[in-house]
PDB file of C-alpha atoms in Angstrom:
ATOM      1  CA  GLN A1311       0.063   0.084   0.155  1.00  0.00           C
ATOM      2  CA  VAL A1312       1.514   3.454  -1.154  1.00  0.00           C
ATOM      3  CA  GLN A1313       1.615   5.966   1.720  1.00  0.00           C
ATOM      4  CA  LEU A1314       3.113   9.320   2.507  1.00  0.00           C
ATOM      5  CA  VAL A1315       2.716  10.418   6.076  1.00  0.00           C
ATOM      6  CA  GLU A1316       3.646  13.809   7.145  1.00  0.00           C
ATOM      7  CA  SER A1317       4.425  14.822  10.813  1.00  0.00           C
ATOM      8  CA  GLY A1318       5.969  17.619  12.651  1.00  0.00           C
ATOM      9  CA  GLY A1319       3.291  20.113  12.348  1.00  0.00           C
ATOM     10  CA  GLY A1320       1.990  22.076  15.461  1.00  0.00           C
ATOM     11  CA  LEU A1321       1.620  25.579  16.964  1.00  0.00           C
ATOM     12  CA  VAL A1322       4.679  27.991  16.968  1.00  0.00           C
ATOM     13  CA  GLN A1323       5.161  31.581  17.558  1.00  0.00           C
ATOM     14  CA  PRO A1324       6.241  33.923  14.982  1.00  0.00           C
ATOM     15  CA  GLY A1325      10.004  33.703  14.367  1.00  0.00           C
ATOM     16  CA  GLY A1326      10.066  30.113  15.555  1.00  0.00           C
ATOM     17  CA  SER A1327      11.006  26.839  13.680  1.00  0.00           C
ATOM     18  CA  LEU A1328       9.560  23.678  12.957  1.00  0.00           C
ATOM     19  CA  ARG A1329      10.738  20.522  11.045  1.00  0.00           C
ATOM     20  CA  LEU A1330       8.334  18.632   9.073  1.00  0.00           C
ATOM     21  CA  SER A1331       8.685  14.793   7.954  1.00  0.00           C
ATOM     22  CA  CYS A1332       7.425  12.995   5.267  1.00  0.00           C
ATOM     23  CA  VAL A1333       7.709   9.238   5.285  1.00  0.00           C
ATOM     24  CA  ALA A1334       7.158   7.023   2.250  1.00  0.00           C
ATOM     25  CA  SER A1335       6.073   3.454   2.089  1.00  0.00           C
ATOM     26  CA  GLY A1336       4.821   1.129  -0.766  1.00  0.00           C
ATOM     27  CA  PHE A1337       6.959   2.420  -3.473  1.00  0.00           C
ATOM     28  CA  THR A1338      10.591   3.346  -4.360  1.00  0.00           C
ATOM     29  CA  LEU A1339      11.298   6.705  -3.099  1.00  0.00           C
ATOM     30  CA  ASP A1340      14.649   6.928  -5.037  1.00  0.00           C
ATOM     31  CA  ASP A1341      12.750   7.269  -8.262  1.00  0.00           C
ATOM     32  CA  TYR A1342      10.462  10.031  -7.247  1.00  0.00           C
ATOM     33  CA  ALA A1343      10.755  13.775  -6.636  1.00  0.00           C
ATOM     34  CA  ILE A1344       9.132  14.990  -3.605  1.00  0.00           C
ATOM     35  CA  GLY A1345       7.198  18.297  -3.164  1.00  0.00           C
ATOM     36  CA  TRP A1346       5.776  20.090  -0.207  1.00  0.00           C
ATOM     37  CA  PHE A1347       2.675  22.013  -0.726  1.00  0.00           C
ATOM     38  CA  ARG A1348       0.395  23.974   1.514  1.00  0.00           C
ATOM     39  CA  ARG A1349      -3.389  25.253   1.777  1.00  0.00           C
ATOM     40  CA  ALA A1350      -3.863  28.083   3.878  1.00  0.00           C
ATOM     41  CA  PRO A1351      -7.550  28.894   5.223  1.00  0.00           C
ATOM     42  CA  GLY A1352      -9.624  30.316   2.554  1.00  0.00           C
ATOM     43  CA  LYS A1353      -6.817  30.015  -0.175  1.00  0.00           C
ATOM     44  CA  ASP A1354      -5.623  27.767  -2.932  1.00  0.00           C
ATOM     45  CA  GLN A1355      -2.875  25.077  -2.632  1.00  0.00           C
ATOM     46  CA  THR A1356       0.409  26.163  -3.377  1.00  0.00           C
ATOM     47  CA  GLY A1357       3.791  24.729  -3.946  1.00  0.00           C
ATOM     48  CA  VAL A1358       6.406  25.318  -1.089  1.00  0.00           C
ATOM     49  CA  SER A1359       9.342  23.451  -2.147  1.00  0.00           C
ATOM     50  CA  VAL A1360      10.463  20.433  -4.322  1.00  0.00           C
ATOM     51  CA  ILE A1361      13.537  18.178  -4.275  1.00  0.00           C
ATOM     52  CA  SER A1362      14.604  15.907  -7.078  1.00  0.00           C
ATOM     53  CA  SER A1363      14.994  12.123  -6.530  1.00  0.00           C
ATOM     54  CA  ARG A1364      18.750  12.507  -6.526  1.00  0.00           C
ATOM     55  CA  ARG A1365      18.893  15.549  -4.250  1.00  0.00           C
ATOM     56  CA  ASP A1366      20.731  17.455  -6.943  1.00  0.00           C
ATOM     57  CA  THR A1367      17.929  20.076  -7.563  1.00  0.00           C
ATOM     58  CA  THR A1368      15.724  22.051  -5.378  1.00  0.00           C
ATOM     59  CA  TRP A1369      13.063  24.614  -5.875  1.00  0.00           C
ATOM     60  CA  TYR A1370      11.533  27.077  -3.397  1.00  0.00           C
ATOM     61  CA  ALA A1371       8.528  29.582  -3.553  1.00  0.00           C
ATOM     62  CA  ASP A1372       9.701  33.054  -3.349  1.00  0.00           C
ATOM     63  CA  SER A1373       7.637  33.419  -0.151  1.00  0.00           C
ATOM     64  CA  VAL A1374       9.849  30.850   1.709  1.00  0.00           C
ATOM     65  CA  LYS A1375      13.323  31.369   0.296  1.00  0.00           C
ATOM     66  CA  GLY A1376      15.917  31.749   2.716  1.00  0.00           C
ATOM     67  CA  ARG A1377      13.616  30.469   5.516  1.00  0.00           C
ATOM     68  CA  PHE A1378      12.869  26.841   4.509  1.00  0.00           C
ATOM     69  CA  SER A1379      15.254  24.135   3.497  1.00  0.00           C
ATOM     70  CA  ILE A1380      14.176  20.928   1.948  1.00  0.00           C
ATOM     71  CA  SER A1381      16.214  17.600   2.352  1.00  0.00           C
ATOM     72  CA  ARG A1382      15.772  13.974   1.799  1.00  0.00           C
ATOM     73  CA  ASP A1383      17.215  10.747   3.192  1.00  0.00           C
ATOM     74  CA  ASN A1384      16.407   8.007   0.557  1.00  0.00           C
ATOM     75  CA  ALA A1385      17.684   5.234   2.911  1.00  0.00           C
ATOM     76  CA  LYS A1386      15.251   6.239   5.617  1.00  0.00           C
ATOM     77  CA  LYS A1387      12.516   6.870   2.878  1.00  0.00           C
ATOM     78  CA  SER A1388      12.066  10.354   4.256  1.00  0.00           C
ATOM     79  CA  VAL A1389      11.826  14.032   3.225  1.00  0.00           C
ATOM     80  CA  TYR A1390      12.071  16.803   5.455  1.00  0.00           C
ATOM     81  CA  LEU A1391      11.086  20.585   5.369  1.00  0.00           C
ATOM     82  CA  GLU A1392      13.041  22.738   7.956  1.00  0.00           C
ATOM     83  CA  MET A1393      11.239  25.852   8.500  1.00  0.00           C
ATOM     84  CA  SER A1394      12.526  28.834  10.445  1.00  0.00           C
ATOM     85  CA  SER A1395      11.628  32.465  10.879  1.00  0.00           C
ATOM     86  CA  LEU A1396       8.014  31.627  10.656  1.00  0.00           C
ATOM     87  CA  LYS A1397       5.368  34.015   9.978  1.00  0.00           C
ATOM     88  CA  HIS A1398       1.746  34.267  10.492  1.00  0.00           C
ATOM     89  CA  GLU A1399       1.222  33.719   6.644  1.00  0.00           C
ATOM     90  CA  ASP A1400       2.991  30.394   6.946  1.00  0.00           C
ATOM     91  CA  THR A1401      -0.220  29.049   8.695  1.00  0.00           C
ATOM     92  CA  ALA A1402      -1.594  26.212   6.591  1.00  0.00           C
ATOM     93  CA  VAL A1403      -1.960  22.555   6.286  1.00  0.00           C
ATOM     94  CA  TYR A1404       1.254  21.272   4.618  1.00  0.00           C
ATOM     95  CA  TYR A1405       1.336  18.146   2.439  1.00  0.00           C
ATOM     96  CA  CYS A1406       3.878  16.214   0.904  1.00  0.00           C
ATOM     97  CA  ALA A1407       3.479  14.587  -2.529  1.00  0.00           C
ATOM     98  CA  ALA A1408       5.496  12.279  -4.945  1.00  0.00           C
ATOM     99  CA  ARG A1409       6.163  12.331  -8.631  1.00  0.00           C
ATOM    100  CA  GLN A1410       8.057   9.930 -10.701  1.00  0.00           C
ATOM    101  CA  GLU A1411      11.064  11.865 -11.766  1.00  0.00           C
ATOM    102  CA  ASP A1412      11.433  13.618 -15.297  1.00  0.00           C
ATOM    103  CA  TYR A1413      13.864  16.293 -14.927  1.00  0.00           C
ATOM    104  CA  SER A1414      12.583  18.073 -18.017  1.00  0.00           C
ATOM    105  CA  LEU A1415       9.458  18.918 -16.127  1.00  0.00           C
ATOM    106  CA  PHE A1416      11.171  19.817 -12.794  1.00  0.00           C
ATOM    107  CA  PRO A1417       9.735  21.220 -10.457  1.00  0.00           C
ATOM    108  CA  TYR A1418       6.613  19.868 -11.802  1.00  0.00           C
ATOM    109  CA  LEU A1419       4.290  22.498 -10.686  1.00  0.00           C
ATOM    110  CA  GLY A1420       1.094  22.565 -12.687  1.00  0.00           C
ATOM    111  CA  TYR A1421       1.643  18.729 -13.322  1.00  0.00           C
ATOM    112  CA  ALA A1422      -0.166  15.826 -11.535  1.00  0.00           C
ATOM    113  CA  TRP A1423       1.493  14.253  -8.736  1.00  0.00           C
ATOM    114  CA  ASP A1424       1.377  10.563  -8.283  1.00  0.00           C
ATOM    115  CA  TYR A1425       0.888  10.365  -4.471  1.00  0.00           C
ATOM    116  CA  TRP A1426      -0.201  12.751  -1.758  1.00  0.00           C
ATOM    117  CA  GLY A1427      -0.130  12.529   2.109  1.00  0.00           C
ATOM    118  CA  GLN A1428      -2.817  13.488   4.517  1.00  0.00           C
ATOM    119  CA  GLY A1429      -1.365  16.737   5.855  1.00  0.00           C
ATOM    120  CA  THR A1430      -0.026  18.342   8.890  1.00  0.00           C
ATOM    121  CA  GLN A1431      -1.291  21.474  10.369  1.00  0.00           C
ATOM    122  CA  VAL A1432       1.138  24.230  10.967  1.00  0.00           C
ATOM    123  CA  THR A1433      -0.270  27.315  12.872  1.00  0.00           C
ATOM    124  CA  VAL A1434       1.908  30.423  13.342  1.00  0.00           C
ATOM    125  CA  SER A1435       0.458  32.528  16.153  1.00  0.00           C
ATOM    126  CA  SER A1436       1.507  34.260  19.266  1.00  0.00           C
TER     127      SER A1436
END
């Protein structure tokens, strides 16, 4: 059974940090790019960050550049999103997704993703 399970969300004060994790099972993570997306209340889902299957290419939304960092450990079947200097506007449900790698289409925004997790809530509030 294919699964992506996010964890690490929670309530954090502005300026704080969180580390989100996404653990994959049921498929070979090494062949897939992984993306983090978020959906804020009343807004459309947007891409946050994407990392290629071999970790050699990353993409970040302008709104998170310099504050978020994506990484992956294929041996642990895990992908991480380190979030720092969090702002109120980072409040959202964060999802990870997997897409079979095709470097010509990286970072795959606007394309279908193969698998999705259920999401983890991040709330930035004082």
